[in-house]
């Protein structure tokens, strides 16, 4: 998938979203999207508390290298608004890929997280990644439950008891 050829995902609730790779031209809209993500969800995504996502935090999302990292945006086709952001960031050997997903508050509970996690996992497999991980705050019960339902296994995050790693290995 590339920026010029969006795809669609259909969530478990039947919602159809257009998904494509993020580009530098998306920075303003992506910043506005994160302003509509709850404070708690922004903290979970960036593991820091801030009222606004900075240019430095957005930069890896809009300048993915399309080899080791890829950033996807999901849009409501009716409004054209970003409703979800998903990142896949792989290590140098493409052995392990970390995923991170944010969903706009008014789209939570509609299966968007499921659809984005499936998309990121499929992209990781397409690249030959052996293991996908997500680093979560132990307080992020919704994400942990979703990832467990999708076959991810929790394991301790060494050195920080407030975090947990959820991982899924592909065969």
mmCIF file of C-alpha atoms in Angstrom:
data_model
loop_
_atom_site.group_PDB
_atom_site.id
_atom_site.type_symbol
_atom_site.label_atom_id
_atom_site.label_comp_id
_atom_site.label_asym_id
_atom_site.label_seq_id
_atom_site.Cartn_x
_atom_site.Cartn_y
_atom_site.Cartn_z
ATOM 1 C CA UNK A 1 0.000 0.000 0.000
ATOM 2 C CA UNK A 2 1.275 3.507 -0.690
ATOM 3 C CA UNK A 3 0.052 7.049 -0.140
ATOM 4 C CA UNK A 4 -1.416 7.293 -3.619
ATOM 5 C CA UNK A 5 -3.373 4.040 -3.375
ATOM 6 C CA UNK A 6 -5.602 4.012 -0.304
ATOM 7 C CA UNK A 7 -7.278 0.835 0.810
ATOM 8 C CA UNK A 8 -10.380 0.244 2.883
ATOM 9 C CA UNK A 9 -10.901 -1.519 6.149
ATOM 10 C CA UNK A 10 -14.255 -2.607 7.457
ATOM 11 C CA UNK A 11 -14.474 -2.680 11.227
ATOM 12 C CA UNK A 12 -16.298 -5.346 13.177
ATOM 13 C CA UNK A 13 -19.174 -2.860 13.600
ATOM 14 C CA UNK A 14 -19.447 -2.508 9.818
ATOM 15 C CA UNK A 15 -17.838 0.939 9.603
ATOM 16 C CA UNK A 16 -15.824 1.370 6.389
ATOM 17 C CA UNK A 17 -12.734 3.566 6.578
ATOM 18 C CA UNK A 18 -10.261 4.661 3.919
ATOM 19 C CA UNK A 19 -6.656 3.969 4.989
ATOM 20 C CA UNK A 20 -3.439 5.216 3.431
ATOM 21 C CA UNK A 21 0.145 5.987 4.349
ATOM 22 C CA UNK A 22 0.738 9.310 6.065
ATOM 23 C CA UNK A 23 2.631 12.047 4.217
ATOM 24 C CA UNK A 24 4.254 15.322 5.300
ATOM 25 C CA UNK A 25 1.197 17.140 3.936
ATOM 26 C CA UNK A 26 -0.882 15.449 6.669
ATOM 27 C CA UNK A 27 0.887 17.206 9.566
ATOM 28 C CA UNK A 28 -1.744 19.899 10.196
ATOM 29 C CA UNK A 29 -4.658 17.462 9.991
ATOM 30 C CA UNK A 30 -2.781 14.885 12.095
ATOM 31 C CA UNK A 31 -2.098 17.514 14.758
ATOM 32 C CA UNK A 32 -5.817 18.378 14.804
ATOM 33 C CA UNK A 33 -6.622 14.651 15.056
ATOM 34 C CA UNK A 34 -4.454 14.254 18.164
ATOM 35 C CA UNK A 35 -6.169 17.292 19.674
ATOM 36 C CA UNK A 36 -9.401 15.241 19.436
ATOM 37 C CA UNK A 37 -7.833 12.176 21.070
ATOM 38 C CA UNK A 38 -8.443 12.082 24.822
ATOM 39 C CA UNK A 39 -5.692 13.314 27.143
ATOM 40 C CA UNK A 40 -5.423 9.803 28.571
ATOM 41 C CA UNK A 41 -5.120 8.195 25.124
ATOM 42 C CA UNK A 42 -2.485 10.747 24.077
ATOM 43 C CA UNK A 43 -0.553 9.859 27.241
ATOM 44 C CA UNK A 44 -0.879 6.153 26.475
ATOM 45 C CA UNK A 45 0.329 6.640 22.873
ATOM 46 C CA UNK A 46 3.310 8.888 23.590
ATOM 47 C CA UNK A 47 3.926 7.728 27.177
ATOM 48 C CA UNK A 48 3.974 11.346 28.283
ATOM 49 C CA UNK A 49 1.362 13.855 29.376
ATOM 50 C CA UNK A 50 0.958 16.812 27.031
ATOM 51 C CA UNK A 51 -2.046 18.835 25.952
ATOM 52 C CA UNK A 52 -0.802 19.005 22.380
ATOM 53 C CA UNK A 53 1.338 16.692 20.239
ATOM 54 C CA UNK A 54 4.513 18.476 19.147
ATOM 55 C CA UNK A 55 6.045 18.667 15.681
ATOM 56 C CA UNK A 56 8.868 16.423 16.974
ATOM 57 C CA UNK A 57 6.323 13.771 17.993
ATOM 58 C CA UNK A 58 4.497 14.023 14.652
ATOM 59 C CA UNK A 59 7.669 13.933 12.548
ATOM 60 C CA UNK A 60 8.185 10.121 12.615
ATOM 61 C CA UNK A 61 4.516 9.692 11.711
ATOM 62 C CA UNK A 62 4.697 11.865 8.598
ATOM 63 C CA UNK A 63 8.251 10.922 7.547
ATOM 64 C CA UNK A 64 8.213 7.133 7.727
ATOM 65 C CA UNK A 65 11.016 5.517 5.765
ATOM 66 C CA UNK A 66 8.598 3.016 4.115
ATOM 67 C CA UNK A 67 11.067 0.222 4.886
ATOM 68 C CA UNK A 68 11.528 -0.095 8.641
ATOM 69 C CA UNK A 69 8.676 2.227 9.544
ATOM 70 C CA UNK A 70 5.239 2.948 8.174
ATOM 71 C CA UNK A 71 2.537 5.265 9.409
ATOM 72 C CA UNK A 72 -1.091 4.762 8.406
ATOM 73 C CA UNK A 73 -4.047 7.099 8.712
ATOM 74 C CA UNK A 74 -7.686 6.010 8.666
ATOM 75 C CA UNK A 75 -10.231 8.492 7.340
ATOM 76 C CA UNK A 76 -13.986 8.733 7.584
ATOM 77 C CA UNK A 77 -14.898 8.671 3.872
ATOM 78 C CA UNK A 78 -17.899 10.970 4.392
ATOM 79 C CA UNK A 79 -16.065 13.801 6.193
ATOM 80 C CA UNK A 80 -12.465 13.155 5.126
ATOM 81 C CA UNK A 81 -11.407 13.521 8.780
ATOM 82 C CA UNK A 82 -8.663 11.374 10.306
ATOM 83 C CA UNK A 83 -10.226 8.999 12.831
ATOM 84 C CA UNK A 84 -7.220 6.764 13.597
ATOM 85 C CA UNK A 85 -3.451 6.688 13.347
ATOM 86 C CA UNK A 86 -1.333 3.542 13.332
ATOM 87 C CA UNK A 87 2.445 3.160 13.314
ATOM 88 C CA UNK A 88 4.630 0.147 12.571
ATOM 89 C CA UNK A 89 8.284 0.650 13.528
ATOM 90 C CA UNK A 90 10.670 -2.275 12.957
ATOM 91 C CA UNK A 91 14.160 -2.969 14.205
ATOM 92 C CA UNK A 92 17.089 -2.950 11.777
ATOM 93 C CA UNK A 93 16.868 -6.659 11.037
ATOM 94 C CA UNK A 94 13.084 -6.493 10.484
ATOM 95 C CA UNK A 95 12.802 -9.156 13.175
ATOM 96 C CA UNK A 96 10.544 -7.228 15.576
ATOM 97 C CA UNK A 97 8.025 -4.516 14.784
ATOM 98 C CA UNK A 98 6.393 -2.258 17.343
ATOM 99 C CA UNK A 99 2.839 -1.082 16.726
ATOM 100 C CA UNK A 100 1.037 1.929 18.169
ATOM 101 C CA UNK A 101 -2.546 2.993 17.479
ATOM 102 C CA UNK A 102 -4.607 6.044 18.411
ATOM 103 C CA UNK A 103 -8.327 6.443 17.806
ATOM 104 C CA UNK A 104 -10.373 9.612 17.939
ATOM 105 C CA UNK A 105 -12.639 9.533 20.993
ATOM 106 C CA UNK A 106 -15.933 9.579 19.100
ATOM 107 C CA UNK A 107 -14.853 6.525 17.057
ATOM 108 C CA UNK A 108 -13.895 4.333 20.023
ATOM 109 C CA UNK A 109 -15.974 1.214 20.563
ATOM 110 C CA UNK A 110 -16.675 0.841 16.828
ATOM 111 C CA UNK A 111 -13.962 -1.722 16.002
ATOM 112 C CA UNK A 112 -11.474 0.792 14.605
ATOM 113 C CA UNK A 113 -8.708 -0.511 16.889
ATOM 114 C CA UNK A 114 -9.366 -4.064 15.703
ATOM 115 C CA UNK A 115 -9.189 -3.020 12.065
ATOM 116 C CA UNK A 116 -6.029 -0.965 12.491
ATOM 117 C CA UNK A 117 -4.289 -3.699 14.507
ATOM 118 C CA UNK A 118 -5.124 -6.229 11.794
ATOM 119 C CA UNK A 119 -3.781 -3.863 9.125
ATOM 120 C CA UNK A 120 -0.521 -3.263 11.018
ATOM 121 C CA UNK A 121 -0.040 -6.976 11.716
ATOM 122 C CA UNK A 122 -0.634 -7.815 8.040
ATOM 123 C CA UNK A 123 1.861 -5.143 6.999
ATOM 124 C CA UNK A 124 4.419 -6.556 9.456
ATOM 125 C CA UNK A 125 3.921 -10.057 8.056
ATOM 126 C CA UNK A 126 4.209 -8.750 4.491
ATOM 127 C CA UNK A 127 7.606 -7.294 5.420
ATOM 128 C CA UNK A 128 8.725 -10.599 6.948
ATOM 129 C CA UNK A 129 8.650 -9.410 10.560
ATOM 130 C CA UNK A 130 8.737 -12.368 12.937
ATOM 131 C CA UNK A 131 7.341 -10.701 16.068
ATOM 132 C CA UNK A 132 5.053 -7.729 16.667
ATOM 133 C CA UNK A 133 4.996 -5.926 20.016
ATOM 134 C CA UNK A 134 3.038 -3.163 21.649
ATOM 135 C CA UNK A 135 4.283 -1.311 24.711
ATOM 136 C CA UNK A 136 1.336 -0.318 26.881
ATOM 137 C CA UNK A 137 0.773 1.458 30.143
ATOM 138 C CA UNK A 138 -0.665 -1.088 32.555
ATOM 139 C CA UNK A 139 -3.522 1.415 32.982
ATOM 140 C CA UNK A 140 -4.535 1.060 29.318
ATOM 141 C CA UNK A 141 -6.907 -1.824 29.951
ATOM 142 C CA UNK A 142 -8.843 -1.415 26.684
ATOM 143 C CA UNK A 143 -5.730 -1.741 24.496
ATOM 144 C CA UNK A 144 -4.354 -4.634 26.527
ATOM 145 C CA UNK A 145 -7.660 -6.501 26.263
ATOM 146 C CA UNK A 146 -7.910 -5.856 22.510
ATOM 147 C CA UNK A 147 -4.366 -7.093 21.921
ATOM 148 C CA UNK A 148 -4.946 -10.181 24.065
ATOM 149 C CA UNK A 149 -8.100 -10.946 22.060
ATOM 150 C CA UNK A 150 -5.963 -10.666 18.905
ATOM 151 C CA UNK A 151 -3.500 -13.279 20.214
ATOM 152 C CA UNK A 152 -0.903 -11.028 21.847
ATOM 153 C CA UNK A 153 0.759 -12.335 25.012
ATOM 154 C CA UNK A 154 1.680 -10.005 27.896
ATOM 155 C CA UNK A 155 5.190 -9.977 29.305
ATOM 156 C CA UNK A 156 6.950 -7.677 31.776
ATOM 157 C CA UNK A 157 8.678 -4.517 30.597
ATOM 158 C CA UNK A 158 12.064 -4.802 32.257
ATOM 159 C CA UNK A 159 12.942 -1.782 34.354
ATOM 160 C CA UNK A 160 9.476 -0.186 34.387
ATOM 161 C CA UNK A 161 6.643 -1.888 36.282
ATOM 162 C CA UNK A 162 4.111 0.668 34.971
ATOM 163 C CA UNK A 163 4.484 -0.736 31.435
ATOM 164 C CA UNK A 164 3.747 -4.088 29.826
ATOM 165 C CA UNK A 165 4.840 -5.527 26.480
ATOM 166 C CA UNK A 166 2.265 -7.443 24.480
ATOM 167 C CA UNK A 167 3.733 -9.594 21.731
ATOM 168 C CA UNK A 168 2.587 -11.824 18.924
ATOM 169 C CA UNK A 169 4.878 -14.142 16.994
ATOM 170 C CA UNK A 170 4.189 -15.109 13.391
ATOM 171 C CA UNK A 171 5.163 -18.544 12.177
#
